[in-house]
Tab-separated table of C-alpha atoms in Angstrom:
chain	number	residue	atom	x	y	z
A	1319	SER	CA	-3.272	-19.274	13.680
A	1320	LEU	CA	-1.783	-16.058	14.982
A	1321	PRO	CA	0.066	-13.744	12.597
A	1322	THR	CA	3.810	-14.387	12.712
A	1323	PHE	CA	6.559	-12.002	11.619
A	1324	VAL	CA	10.112	-13.329	11.338
A	1325	ILE	CA	12.839	-10.678	11.291
A	1326	TRP	CA	15.948	-12.292	9.863
A	1327	GLU	CA	18.347	-9.359	9.659
A	1328	GLY	CA	22.117	-9.383	9.816
A	1329	VAL	CA	22.205	-13.174	9.556
A	1330	SER	CA	22.241	-14.448	5.970
A	1331	MET	CA	25.732	-13.168	5.189
A	1332	TYR	CA	27.164	-15.435	7.903
A	1333	LEU	CA	25.401	-18.561	6.616
A	1334	THR	CA	26.170	-20.946	3.798
A	1335	LEU	CA	23.806	-21.245	0.857
A	1336	PRO	CA	22.311	-24.602	2.007
A	1337	VAL	CA	21.460	-23.139	5.427
A	1338	ILE	CA	19.818	-20.088	3.848
A	1339	GLN	CA	17.825	-22.324	1.509
A	1340	SER	CA	16.621	-24.561	4.337
A	1341	THR	CA	15.606	-21.569	6.457
A	1342	LEU	CA	13.561	-20.026	3.647
A	1343	LYS	CA	11.990	-23.427	2.959
A	1344	LEU	CA	11.080	-23.766	6.645
A	1345	VAL	CA	9.279	-20.423	6.574
A	1346	ALA	CA	7.558	-21.343	3.302
A	1347	ASP	CA	6.424	-24.661	4.765
A	1348	ARG	CA	5.090	-22.915	7.869
A	1349	GLY	CA	2.888	-20.665	5.794
A	1350	GLY	CA	4.807	-17.974	3.911
A	1351	LYS	CA	3.991	-18.189	0.225
A	1352	THR	CA	4.657	-14.719	-1.230
A	1353	LEU	CA	7.436	-12.161	-0.822
A	1354	ASP	CA	7.548	-8.414	-1.433
A	1355	SER	CA	10.967	-7.134	-2.461
A	1356	GLY	CA	12.911	-3.962	-1.841
A	1357	ASP	CA	16.454	-3.200	-2.939
A	1358	ALA	CA	18.180	-5.627	-0.566
A	1359	ASN	CA	15.424	-6.530	1.874
A	1360	TYR	CA	12.508	-8.872	1.539
A	1361	CYS	CA	9.205	-9.056	3.354
A	1362	SER	CA	6.981	-12.106	3.003
A	1363	HIS	CA	3.268	-12.486	3.530
A	1364	SER	CA	0.899	-15.407	3.251
A	1365	PRO	CA	-2.742	-14.299	3.587
A	1366	SER	CA	-3.920	-17.758	4.584
A	1367	ALA	CA	-1.397	-18.342	7.359
A	1368	ASN	CA	-0.470	-14.748	8.236
A	1369	TRP	CA	3.264	-15.475	8.098
A	1370	TYR	CA	5.791	-12.797	7.205
A	1371	ILE	CA	9.582	-12.758	6.828
A	1372	ALA	CA	11.986	-9.875	6.323
A	1373	PHE	CA	15.654	-10.465	5.621
A	1374	ASP	CA	18.684	-8.666	4.294
A	1375	TYR	CA	21.760	-9.810	2.402
A	1376	LEU	CA	25.047	-8.467	1.101
A	1377	ASN	CA	25.530	-7.406	-2.498
A	1378	PRO	CA	28.556	-9.180	-4.021
A	1379	THR	CA	29.675	-6.094	-5.968
A	1380	TRP	CA	31.188	-4.637	-2.811
A	1381	ALA	CA	30.989	-7.514	-0.312
A	1382	LEU	CA	33.400	-9.650	-2.338
A	1383	SER	CA	35.836	-6.847	-3.120
A	1384	GLN	CA	39.411	-7.276	-1.895
A	1385	LEU	CA	39.166	-4.243	0.414
A	1386	TRP	CA	35.949	-5.509	2.035
A	1387	LYS	CA	37.376	-9.029	2.418
A	1388	LEU	CA	40.449	-7.610	4.134
A	1389	ALA	CA	38.326	-5.491	6.473
A	1390	MET	CA	36.151	-8.471	7.388
A	1391	ARG	CA	39.178	-10.687	8.039
A	1392	ARG	CA	40.625	-8.051	10.358
A	1393	ALA	CA	37.267	-7.683	12.107
A	1394	ARG	CA	37.006	-11.492	12.305
A	1395	GLU	CA	33.652	-11.462	10.549
A	1396	PRO	CA	33.305	-14.827	8.774
A	1397	LEU	CA	31.104	-13.753	5.856
A	1398	GLN	CA	29.809	-16.736	3.896
A	1399	SER	CA	27.413	-15.374	1.281
A	1400	ALA	CA	26.416	-12.430	-0.876
A	1401	PHE	CA	23.714	-12.232	-3.552
A	1402	THR	CA	22.551	-10.035	-6.364
A	1403	SER	CA	18.867	-9.166	-6.302
A	1404	THR	CA	18.288	-11.750	-9.059
A	1405	GLU	CA	20.069	-14.443	-7.037
A	1406	ALA	CA	18.052	-13.522	-3.922
A	1407	GLU	CA	14.848	-13.768	-5.939
A	1408	ASP	CA	15.929	-17.197	-7.224
A	1409	LEU	CA	16.518	-18.317	-3.605
A	1410	VAL	CA	13.049	-17.164	-2.610
A	1411	ASN	CA	11.449	-18.879	-5.607
A	1412	SER	CA	13.334	-22.125	-4.954
A	1413	ALA	CA	11.869	-22.162	-1.424
A	1414	GLY	CA	8.395	-22.179	-2.923
A	1415	MET	CA	7.645	-18.505	-2.391
A	1416	MET	CA	7.141	-15.687	-4.867
A	1417	VAL	CA	8.709	-12.236	-5.035
A	1418	LEU	CA	6.125	-9.580	-5.799
């Protein structure tokens, strides 16, 4: 199969947890089995299937603050999720992938 790179940026914060989980599971099932992590971005690679995914997410320390919530309401940005790096790693692992 051809190498595939999925760029999933600026999306996860607008999705509910079940939708994020099902999307990561879909990528895992299509071939992605390992993930490399950065501060708030992930990049996945499966040597056998040549599948990659990169995604970002919001950190709850600031994303769930009252000031940020007010700004997002005024901007009509319906944010649905935010994760710590540990929570993001748990999401990746629950999809059947590994964070390196």
